[in-house]
PDB file of C-alpha atoms and ligand atoms in Angstrom:
ATOM      1  CA  UNK A   1      86.208 239.424   0.927  1.00 71.00           C
ATOM      2  CA  UNK A   2      89.368 240.054  -1.001  1.00 88.00           C
ATOM      3  CA  UNK A   3      92.919 240.275   0.205  1.00 97.00           C
ATOM      4  CA  UNK A   4      95.762 237.815   0.256  1.00 98.00           C
ATOM      5  CA  UNK A   5      94.258 235.868   3.297  1.00 98.00           C
ATOM      6  CA  UNK A   6      90.698 235.582   1.844  1.00 98.00           C
ATOM      7  CA  UNK A   7      89.199 232.116   2.579  1.00 97.00           C
ATOM      8  CA  UNK A   8      91.778 231.562   5.274  1.00 98.00           C
ATOM      9  CA  UNK A   9      91.050 231.262   9.036  1.00 98.00           C
ATOM     10  CA  UNK A  10      93.112 231.988  12.111  1.00 98.00           C
ATOM     11  CA  UNK A  11      93.022 231.925  15.826  1.00 99.00           C
ATOM     12  CA  UNK A  12      94.692 234.787  17.967  1.00 98.00           C
ATOM     13  CA  UNK A  13      95.569 233.891  21.607  1.00 98.00           C
ATOM     14  CA  UNK A  14      96.464 236.802  23.828  1.00 98.00           C
ATOM     15  CA  UNK A  15      94.294 239.819  23.036  1.00 98.00           C
ATOM     16  CA  UNK A  16      93.752 241.915  26.242  1.00 97.00           C
ATOM     17  CA  UNK A  17      92.639 245.291  24.932  1.00 97.00           C
ATOM     18  CA  UNK A  18      92.847 247.573  21.926  1.00 98.00           C
ATOM     19  CA  UNK A  19      96.536 248.324  22.684  1.00 98.00           C
ATOM     20  CA  UNK A  20      97.573 244.537  22.496  1.00 98.00           C
ATOM     21  CA  UNK A  21     100.027 243.480  19.847  1.00 98.00           C
ATOM     22  CA  UNK A  22      97.675 240.596  19.459  1.00 98.00           C
ATOM     23  CA  UNK A  23      94.891 242.913  18.423  1.00 98.00           C
ATOM     24  CA  UNK A  24      97.100 244.716  15.929  1.00 98.00           C
ATOM     25  CA  UNK A  25      97.883 241.254  14.523  1.00 99.00           C
ATOM     26  CA  UNK A  26      94.188 240.445  14.344  1.00 98.00           C
ATOM     27  CA  UNK A  27      93.371 243.651  12.488  1.00 98.00           C
ATOM     28  CA  UNK A  28      96.115 243.018   9.933  1.00 98.00           C
ATOM     29  CA  UNK A  29      94.886 239.474   9.310  1.00 98.00           C
ATOM     30  CA  UNK A  30      91.276 240.563   9.140  1.00 98.00           C
ATOM     31  CA  UNK A  31      92.103 243.411   6.822  1.00 98.00           C
ATOM     32  CA  UNK A  32      93.458 240.780   4.342  1.00 98.00           C
ATOM     33  CA  UNK A  33      90.328 238.773   4.527  1.00 98.00           C
ATOM     34  CA  UNK A  34      91.147 236.185   7.220  1.00 98.00           C
ATOM     35  CA  UNK A  35      88.276 234.946   9.362  1.00 98.00           C
ATOM     36  CA  UNK A  36      89.291 234.844  12.977  1.00 98.00           C
ATOM     37  CA  UNK A  37      88.712 233.250  16.441  1.00 98.00           C
ATOM     38  CA  UNK A  38      89.905 234.980  19.529  1.00 98.00           C
ATOM     39  CA  UNK A  39      90.682 233.342  22.753  1.00 98.00           C
ATOM     40  CA  UNK A  40      90.865 234.884  26.221  1.00 98.00           C
ATOM     41  CA  UNK A  41      92.212 233.540  29.545  1.00 97.00           C
ATOM     42  CA  UNK A  42      89.794 233.896  32.473  1.00 93.00           C
ATOM     43  CA  UNK A  43      86.403 235.842  32.808  1.00 94.00           C
ATOM     44  CA  UNK A  44      88.254 239.111  33.634  1.00 94.00           C
ATOM     45  CA  UNK A  45      89.287 239.448  29.998  1.00 96.00           C
ATOM     46  CA  UNK A  46      86.059 238.049  28.284  1.00 97.00           C
ATOM     47  CA  UNK A  47      84.188 241.353  27.882  1.00 97.00           C
ATOM     48  CA  UNK A  48      87.028 243.243  26.532  1.00 97.00           C
ATOM     49  CA  UNK A  49      87.875 240.636  23.981  1.00 98.00           C
ATOM     50  CA  UNK A  50      84.202 240.296  22.961  1.00 98.00           C
ATOM     51  CA  UNK A  51      83.740 243.876  22.422  1.00 98.00           C
ATOM     52  CA  UNK A  52      86.924 244.025  20.227  1.00 98.00           C
ATOM     53  CA  UNK A  53      85.756 240.897  18.361  1.00 98.00           C
ATOM     54  CA  UNK A  54      82.583 242.592  17.477  1.00 98.00           C
ATOM     55  CA  UNK A  55      84.450 244.995  15.226  1.00 97.00           C
ATOM     56  CA  UNK A  56      85.592 241.973  12.994  1.00 97.00           C
ATOM     57  CA  UNK A  57      82.802 240.426  11.202  1.00 95.00           C
ATOM     58  CA  UNK A  58      82.113 236.673  11.494  1.00 95.00           C
ATOM     59  CA  UNK A  59      84.582 236.262  14.429  1.00 98.00           C
ATOM     60  CA  UNK A  60      84.442 233.601  17.147  1.00 98.00           C
ATOM     61  CA  UNK A  61      85.372 234.126  20.906  1.00 98.00           C
ATOM     62  CA  UNK A  62      86.355 231.218  23.087  1.00 98.00           C
ATOM     63  CA  UNK A  63      87.960 230.659  26.526  1.00 98.00           C
ATOM     64  CA  UNK A  64      91.361 229.358  26.573  1.00 98.00           C
ATOM     65  CA  UNK A  65      93.511 229.526  29.562  1.00 98.00           C
ATOM     66  CA  UNK A  66      96.754 227.746  28.216  1.00 98.00           C
ATOM     67  CA  UNK A  67      97.561 226.367  31.658  1.00 98.00           C
ATOM     68  CA  UNK A  68      94.310 224.169  31.277  1.00 98.00           C
ATOM     69  CA  UNK A  69      94.678 221.449  28.802  1.00 98.00           C
ATOM     70  CA  UNK A  70      90.980 220.747  28.697  1.00 98.00           C
ATOM     71  CA  UNK A  71      90.299 224.453  27.656  1.00 98.00           C
ATOM     72  CA  UNK A  72      92.837 224.277  24.819  1.00 98.00           C
ATOM     73  CA  UNK A  73      91.119 220.958  23.627  1.00 98.00           C
ATOM     74  CA  UNK A  74      87.660 222.516  23.772  1.00 98.00           C
ATOM     75  CA  UNK A  75      88.823 225.689  22.043  1.00 98.00           C
ATOM     76  CA  UNK A  76      90.317 223.882  19.098  1.00 98.00           C
ATOM     77  CA  UNK A  77      87.332 221.419  18.961  1.00 98.00           C
ATOM     78  CA  UNK A  78      84.941 224.506  18.611  1.00 98.00           C
ATOM     79  CA  UNK A  79      87.362 226.133  15.959  1.00 98.00           C
ATOM     80  CA  UNK A  80      87.142 222.742  14.027  1.00 98.00           C
ATOM     81  CA  UNK A  81      83.360 222.734  14.346  1.00 98.00           C
ATOM     82  CA  UNK A  82      82.853 226.501  13.341  1.00 98.00           C
ATOM     83  CA  UNK A  83      85.641 226.825  10.699  1.00 98.00           C
ATOM     84  CA  UNK A  84      86.358 223.207   9.546  1.00 98.00           C
ATOM     85  CA  UNK A  85      89.903 224.149   9.035  1.00 98.00           C
ATOM     86  CA  UNK A  86      92.637 226.274  10.330  1.00 98.00           C
ATOM     87  CA  UNK A  87      95.469 228.236   8.492  1.00 98.00           C
ATOM     88  CA  UNK A  88      97.122 230.546  11.101  1.00 98.00           C
ATOM     89  CA  UNK A  89      97.732 230.498  14.686  1.00 99.00           C
ATOM     90  CA  UNK A  90      98.998 233.646  16.396  1.00 99.00           C
ATOM     91  CA  UNK A  91     100.354 232.931  19.968  1.00 99.00           C
ATOM     92  CA  UNK A  92     100.690 236.198  21.832  1.00 98.00           C
ATOM     93  CA  UNK A  93     100.657 234.808  25.333  1.00 98.00           C
ATOM     94  CA  UNK A  94     102.976 235.516  28.185  1.00 98.00           C
ATOM     95  CA  UNK A  95     102.933 235.745  31.797  1.00 98.00           C
ATOM     96  CA  UNK A  96     105.262 236.168  34.861  1.00 97.00           C
ATOM     97  CA  UNK A  97     104.422 237.379  38.350  1.00 97.00           C
ATOM     98  CA  UNK A  98     105.158 241.156  38.568  1.00 95.00           C
ATOM     99  CA  UNK A  99     107.704 240.589  41.306  1.00 96.00           C
ATOM    100  CA  UNK A 100     109.807 238.504  39.042  1.00 97.00           C
ATOM    101  CA  UNK A 101     110.262 241.346  36.572  1.00 97.00           C
ATOM    102  CA  UNK A 102     112.310 243.586  39.014  1.00 96.00           C
ATOM    103  CA  UNK A 103     115.440 243.348  40.922  1.00 96.00           C
ATOM    104  CA  UNK A 104     118.184 240.742  40.587  1.00 98.00           C
ATOM    105  CA  UNK A 105     117.421 237.734  38.329  1.00 98.00           C
ATOM    106  CA  UNK A 106     118.880 235.336  41.051  1.00 98.00           C
ATOM    107  CA  UNK A 107     115.981 235.959  43.218  1.00 98.00           C
ATOM    108  CA  UNK A 108     113.650 234.111  40.769  1.00 98.00           C
ATOM    109  CA  UNK A 109     111.487 231.739  42.628  1.00 98.00           C
ATOM    110  CA  UNK A 110     110.765 228.227  41.574  1.00 98.00           C
ATOM    111  CA  UNK A 111     107.061 229.038  41.223  1.00 98.00           C
ATOM    112  CA  UNK A 112     107.554 232.160  39.217  1.00 98.00           C
ATOM    113  CA  UNK A 113     110.137 230.368  36.932  1.00 98.00           C
ATOM    114  CA  UNK A 114     107.726 227.402  36.389  1.00 98.00           C
ATOM    115  CA  UNK A 115     104.651 229.580  35.714  1.00 98.00           C
ATOM    116  CA  UNK A 116     106.475 231.948  33.320  1.00 98.00           C
ATOM    117  CA  UNK A 117     107.685 228.902  31.323  1.00 99.00           C
ATOM    118  CA  UNK A 118     104.250 227.158  31.342  1.00 98.00           C
ATOM    119  CA  UNK A 119     102.405 230.199  30.053  1.00 98.00           C
ATOM    120  CA  UNK A 120     104.979 231.814  27.962  1.00 98.00           C
ATOM    121  CA  UNK A 121     106.921 228.895  26.346  1.00 99.00           C
ATOM    122  CA  UNK A 122     105.317 225.450  26.778  1.00 99.00           C
ATOM    123  CA  UNK A 123     101.874 226.892  25.625  1.00 99.00           C
ATOM    124  CA  UNK A 124     103.197 227.270  22.126  1.00 99.00           C
ATOM    125  CA  UNK A 125     103.840 223.503  21.795  1.00 99.00           C
ATOM    126  CA  UNK A 126     100.532 222.684  23.472  1.00 98.00           C
ATOM    127  CA  UNK A 127      98.667 224.858  21.017  1.00 98.00           C
ATOM    128  CA  UNK A 128     100.714 223.724  18.001  1.00 98.00           C
ATOM    129  CA  UNK A 129      99.754 220.151  18.724  1.00 98.00           C
ATOM    130  CA  UNK A 130      96.112 220.774  18.947  1.00 98.00           C
ATOM    131  CA  UNK A 131      96.177 222.848  15.647  1.00 98.00           C
ATOM    132  CA  UNK A 132      97.800 220.043  13.515  1.00 97.00           C
ATOM    133  CA  UNK A 133      94.636 218.219  12.457  1.00 96.00           C
ATOM    134  CA  UNK A 134      92.946 221.426  11.558  1.00 98.00           C
ATOM    135  CA  UNK A 135      95.977 222.560   9.500  1.00 97.00           C
ATOM    136  CA  UNK A 136      96.598 219.391   7.571  1.00 92.00           C
ATOM    137  CA  UNK A 137      97.327 220.075   3.910  1.00 95.00           C
ATOM    138  CA  UNK A 138      96.797 223.746   4.181  1.00 96.00           C
ATOM    139  CA  UNK A 139     100.291 225.403   4.184  1.00 96.00           C
ATOM    140  CA  UNK A 140      99.561 226.588   7.692  1.00 98.00           C
ATOM    141  CA  UNK A 141     101.504 229.248   9.655  1.00 98.00           C
ATOM    142  CA  UNK A 142     102.097 229.525  13.368  1.00 99.00           C
ATOM    143  CA  UNK A 143     103.484 233.027  14.638  1.00 99.00           C
ATOM    144  CA  UNK A 144     104.614 233.751  18.141  1.00 99.00           C
ATOM    145  CA  UNK A 145     106.043 236.867  19.841  1.00 99.00           C
ATOM    146  CA  UNK A 146     109.310 237.319  21.605  1.00 99.00           C
ATOM    147  CA  UNK A 147     111.519 239.983  22.775  1.00 98.00           C
ATOM    148  CA  UNK A 148     115.428 240.719  22.754  1.00 98.00           C
ATOM    149  CA  UNK A 149     115.616 239.937  26.441  1.00 98.00           C
ATOM    150  CA  UNK A 150     115.793 236.258  25.349  1.00 98.00           C
ATOM    151  CA  UNK A 151     119.310 236.672  23.894  1.00 98.00           C
ATOM    152  CA  UNK A 152     120.777 239.748  25.700  1.00 98.00           C
ATOM    153  CA  UNK A 153     120.528 240.784  29.347  1.00 98.00           C
ATOM    154  CA  UNK A 154     117.800 243.404  29.691  1.00 96.00           C
ATOM    155  CA  UNK A 155     117.569 244.774  33.150  1.00 95.00           C
ATOM    156  CA  UNK A 156     114.369 243.609  35.002  1.00 96.00           C
ATOM    157  CA  UNK A 157     113.217 241.291  32.142  1.00 97.00           C
ATOM    158  CA  UNK A 158     114.593 238.340  34.219  1.00 98.00           C
ATOM    159  CA  UNK A 159     112.879 235.083  34.121  1.00 98.00           C
ATOM    160  CA  UNK A 160     110.886 236.324  30.975  1.00 98.00           C
ATOM    161  CA  UNK A 161     114.100 236.424  29.151  1.00 98.00           C
ATOM    162  CA  UNK A 162     114.754 232.776  29.942  1.00 98.00           C
ATOM    163  CA  UNK A 163     111.200 231.794  28.970  1.00 99.00           C
ATOM    164  CA  UNK A 164     111.486 233.623  25.693  1.00 99.00           C
ATOM    165  CA  UNK A 165     114.669 231.702  25.001  1.00 99.00           C
ATOM    166  CA  UNK A 166     112.788 228.523  25.409  1.00 99.00           C
ATOM    167  CA  UNK A 167     109.991 229.875  23.368  1.00 99.00           C
ATOM    168  CA  UNK A 168     112.510 230.535  20.395  1.00 99.00           C
ATOM    169  CA  UNK A 169     114.091 227.239  20.660  1.00 99.00           C
ATOM    170  CA  UNK A 170     110.709 225.707  20.551  1.00 99.00           C
ATOM    171  CA  UNK A 171     109.989 227.620  17.415  1.00 99.00           C
ATOM    172  CA  UNK A 172     113.027 225.873  15.886  1.00 99.00           C
ATOM    173  CA  UNK A 173     112.049 222.364  16.890  1.00 99.00           C
ATOM    174  CA  UNK A 174     108.418 222.854  15.911  1.00 99.00           C
ATOM    175  CA  UNK A 175     109.613 224.136  12.578  1.00 98.00           C
ATOM    176  CA  UNK A 176     111.583 220.948  11.965  1.00 98.00           C
ATOM    177  CA  UNK A 177     108.706 218.789  13.237  1.00 98.00           C
ATOM    178  CA  UNK A 178     105.873 220.439  11.244  1.00 98.00           C
ATOM    179  CA  UNK A 179     107.758 221.397   8.093  1.00 98.00           C
ATOM    180  CA  UNK A 180     107.150 218.039   6.456  1.00 98.00           C
ATOM    181  CA  UNK A 181     103.509 218.807   6.953  1.00 97.00           C
ATOM    182  CA  UNK A 182     103.769 222.164   5.247  1.00 98.00           C
ATOM    183  CA  UNK A 183     103.273 224.004   8.505  1.00 98.00           C
ATOM    184  CA  UNK A 184     105.654 226.954   9.183  1.00 98.00           C
ATOM    185  CA  UNK A 185     106.542 228.257  12.656  1.00 99.00           C
ATOM    186  CA  UNK A 186     108.223 231.678  13.218  1.00 99.00           C
ATOM    187  CA  UNK A 187     108.593 234.386  15.904  1.00 99.00           C
ATOM    188  CA  UNK A 188     108.474 238.189  15.647  1.00 99.00           C
ATOM    189  CA  UNK A 189     110.879 239.842  18.028  1.00 99.00           C
ATOM    190  CA  UNK A 190     109.116 243.111  18.784  1.00 98.00           C
ATOM    191  CA  UNK A 191     110.649 246.302  20.128  1.00 98.00           C
ATOM    192  CA  UNK A 192     109.096 247.643  23.382  1.00 98.00           C
ATOM    193  CA  UNK A 193     105.513 248.856  23.071  1.00 98.00           C
ATOM    194  CA  UNK A 194     103.195 250.473  25.614  1.00 98.00           C
ATOM    195  CA  UNK A 195     100.670 247.623  26.204  1.00 97.00           C
ATOM    196  CA  UNK A 196      98.869 246.207  29.277  1.00 95.00           C
ATOM    197  CA  UNK A 197     101.835 243.841  29.767  1.00 94.00           C
ATOM    198  CA  UNK A 198     104.289 246.661  29.653  1.00 94.00           C
ATOM    199  CA  UNK A 199     102.284 248.845  32.097  1.00 92.00           C
ATOM    200  CA  UNK A 200     103.675 248.801  35.607  1.00 83.00           C
ATOM    201  CA  UNK A 201     107.050 247.576  34.327  1.00 90.00           C
ATOM    202  CA  UNK A 202     109.633 249.609  36.216  1.00 87.00           C
ATOM    203  CA  UNK A 203     111.583 252.015  33.955  1.00 91.00           C
ATOM    204  CA  UNK A 204     109.576 251.176  30.852  1.00 95.00           C
ATOM    205  CA  UNK A 205     109.584 254.945  29.628  1.00 96.00           C
ATOM    206  CA  UNK A 206     113.373 254.824  29.891  1.00 96.00           C
ATOM    207  CA  UNK A 207     113.469 251.701  27.638  1.00 97.00           C
ATOM    208  CA  UNK A 208     111.350 253.384  25.106  1.00 98.00           C
ATOM    209  CA  UNK A 209     113.483 256.492  25.197  1.00 98.00           C
ATOM    210  CA  UNK A 210     116.674 254.430  24.804  1.00 98.00           C
ATOM    211  CA  UNK A 211     115.282 252.753  21.640  1.00 98.00           C
ATOM    212  CA  UNK A 212     114.262 256.223  20.229  1.00 98.00           C
ATOM    213  CA  UNK A 213     117.786 257.481  20.762  1.00 98.00           C
ATOM    214  CA  UNK A 214     119.892 254.454  19.849  1.00 98.00           C
ATOM    215  CA  UNK A 215     117.930 252.402  17.235  1.00 98.00           C
ATOM    216  CA  UNK A 216     118.829 252.770  13.422  1.00 98.00           C
ATOM    217  CA  UNK A 217     115.376 254.279  12.797  1.00 98.00           C
ATOM    218  CA  UNK A 218     115.686 256.506  15.811  1.00 98.00           C
ATOM    219  CA  UNK A 219     112.139 255.816  16.927  1.00 98.00           C
ATOM    220  CA  UNK A 220     110.067 253.202  18.601  1.00 98.00           C
ATOM    221  CA  UNK A 221     107.872 250.720  16.664  1.00 98.00           C
ATOM    222  CA  UNK A 222     104.104 250.525  16.478  1.00 98.00           C
ATOM    223  CA  UNK A 223     101.866 247.533  17.158  1.00 98.00           C
ATOM    224  CA  UNK A 224     100.648 247.988  13.583  1.00 98.00           C
ATOM    225  CA  UNK A 225     104.130 247.374  12.287  1.00 99.00           C
ATOM    226  CA  UNK A 226     104.074 244.041  14.122  1.00 99.00           C
ATOM    227  CA  UNK A 227     100.606 243.331  12.746  1.00 99.00           C
ATOM    228  CA  UNK A 228     102.050 243.677   9.129  1.00 98.00           C
ATOM    229  CA  UNK A 229     104.803 241.272   9.527  1.00 99.00           C
ATOM    230  CA  UNK A 230     102.367 238.862  11.195  1.00 99.00           C
ATOM    231  CA  UNK A 231     100.143 239.085   8.107  1.00 99.00           C
ATOM    232  CA  UNK A 232     103.316 238.503   5.887  1.00 99.00           C
ATOM    233  CA  UNK A 233     104.247 235.497   8.009  1.00 99.00           C
ATOM    234  CA  UNK A 234     100.752 234.092   7.839  1.00 98.00           C
ATOM    235  CA  UNK A 235     100.527 234.509   4.099  1.00 98.00           C
ATOM    236  CA  UNK A 236     101.889 233.207   0.826  1.00 98.00           C
ATOM    237  CA  UNK A 237     104.709 235.788   0.560  1.00 98.00           C
ATOM    238  CA  UNK A 238     106.622 234.026   3.324  1.00 98.00           C
ATOM    239  CA  UNK A 239     106.265 230.591   1.991  1.00 98.00           C
ATOM    240  CA  UNK A 240     110.006 229.940   2.157  1.00 98.00           C
ATOM    241  CA  UNK A 241     110.475 231.124   5.827  1.00 98.00           C
ATOM    242  CA  UNK A 242     110.276 228.831   8.871  1.00 98.00           C
ATOM    243  CA  UNK A 243     111.973 228.342  12.165  1.00 99.00           C
ATOM    244  CA  UNK A 244     113.263 231.926  12.365  1.00 98.00           C
ATOM    245  CA  UNK A 245     112.902 235.143  14.378  1.00 98.00           C
ATOM    246  CA  UNK A 246     112.106 238.314  12.482  1.00 99.00           C
ATOM    247  CA  UNK A 247     112.955 241.511  14.275  1.00 99.00           C
ATOM    248  CA  UNK A 248     110.413 244.362  14.100  1.00 99.00           C
ATOM    249  CA  UNK A 249     112.423 246.652  16.353  1.00 98.00           C
ATOM    250  CA  UNK A 250     113.507 249.634  14.299  1.00 98.00           C
ATOM    251  CA  UNK A 251     116.941 247.809  13.860  1.00 98.00           C
ATOM    252  CA  UNK A 252     117.821 247.987  17.472  1.00 98.00           C
ATOM    253  CA  UNK A 253     119.260 244.458  17.591  1.00 98.00           C
ATOM    254  CA  UNK A 254     122.010 245.257  15.091  1.00 98.00           C
ATOM    255  CA  UNK A 255     123.633 247.829  17.309  1.00 98.00           C
ATOM    256  CA  UNK A 256     126.807 247.246  19.471  1.00 96.00           C
ATOM    257  CA  UNK A 257     127.466 250.365  21.259  1.00 92.00           C
TER     258      UNK A 257
HETATM  259  C1  1JT B   1     105.477 239.943  29.856  1.00 86.05           C
HETATM  260  C2  1JT B   1     105.513 241.188  30.400  1.00 86.05           C
HETATM  261  C3  1JT B   1     106.123 239.670  28.657  1.00 86.05           C
HETATM  262  C4  1JT B   1     105.952 242.295  29.785  1.00 86.05           C
HETATM  263  C5  1JT B   1     106.703 241.999  28.506  1.00 86.05           C
HETATM  264  C6  1JT B   1     106.776 240.800  28.059  1.00 86.05           C
HETATM  265  N1  1JT B   1     107.433 240.755  26.905  1.00 86.05           N
HETATM  266  C7  1JT B   1     107.817 242.063  26.774  1.00 86.05           C
HETATM  267  N2  1JT B   1     107.326 242.724  27.699  1.00 86.05           N
HETATM  268  C8  1JT B   1     107.594 244.277  27.884  1.00 86.05           C
HETATM  269  C9  1JT B   1     108.886 244.411  28.726  1.00 86.05           C
HETATM  270  C10 1JT B   1     108.873 244.057  30.077  1.00 86.05           C
HETATM  271  C11 1JT B   1     110.064 244.237  30.791  1.00 86.05           C
HETATM  272  C12 1JT B   1     111.153 244.688  30.176  1.00 86.05           C
HETATM  273  C13 1JT B   1     111.235 245.122  28.936  1.00 86.05           C
HETATM  274  C14 1JT B   1     110.002 245.134  28.060  1.00 86.05           C
HETATM  275  C15 1JT B   1     104.659 241.591  31.618  1.00 86.05           C
HETATM  276  C16 1JT B   1     103.721 240.381  32.048  1.00 86.05           C
HETATM  277  C17 1JT B   1     104.460 239.107  31.971  1.00 86.05           C
HETATM  278  C18 1JT B   1     104.747 238.822  30.539  1.00 86.05           C
HETATM  279  O1  1JT B   1     112.251 244.794  31.024  1.00 86.05           O
HETATM  280  C19 1JT B   1     112.971 246.045  31.190  1.00 86.05           C
HETATM  281  C20 1JT B   1     110.075 243.894  32.193  1.00 86.05           C
END
């Protein structure tokens, strides 16, 4: 297969269904010739991920609940056995209990705080550590997803904003640690997109309307636009970029009032 990611391999964590940003990233990487492994968290998602992965030739599907160290170990061991090496990790995993994404932030429970950070922030470091051996000497690239709620107050985003701030700081520290090994680490700050995660978020339609009205491009972004930037960050065109956050948000983040 030709394409600028031919003979490269990658793993995507966080596909739930065909609307997932992770799925758009997978399509973009596969379109450039990358061979992919997909992970799913819990049996509930296995069928959906397997049926999507079937669309991508030669792909691998593995369980990996990022709160279970043994599952992360096993997933990377299998990737090593099947692929022999790894070039790209796409971390598209986040979770917070629904009740935490509404009302006042100060009501955040300790349990909600800890769980959201474990799944959405710490997991990047947990996964990065396991990928090192497989990425050695291959100019690897680690890409994660974030949201502007990490740097500005976005009503209802609440504890996820704190977790995404920790995730973005983790990107910088990991970039410094892994740069000497040739591994780059970056985040994509995506504008709001109607995905499974967004479903049930109070007032999500109003957020989309606001972006369409106020952003420089006067529209919302698509998951495919995030996928394109993901393939750019995975490939050789971004060889000088690490530790940073790239906005795929129709320019919304530059606006004041
Ligand atoms: C999670 C969820 C992480 C929704 C997310 C997310 N990152 C972005 N979104 C969409 C979103 C959500 C809210 C919002 C604006 C955008 C849900 C499951 C947990 C992880 O606030 C107005 C709440």
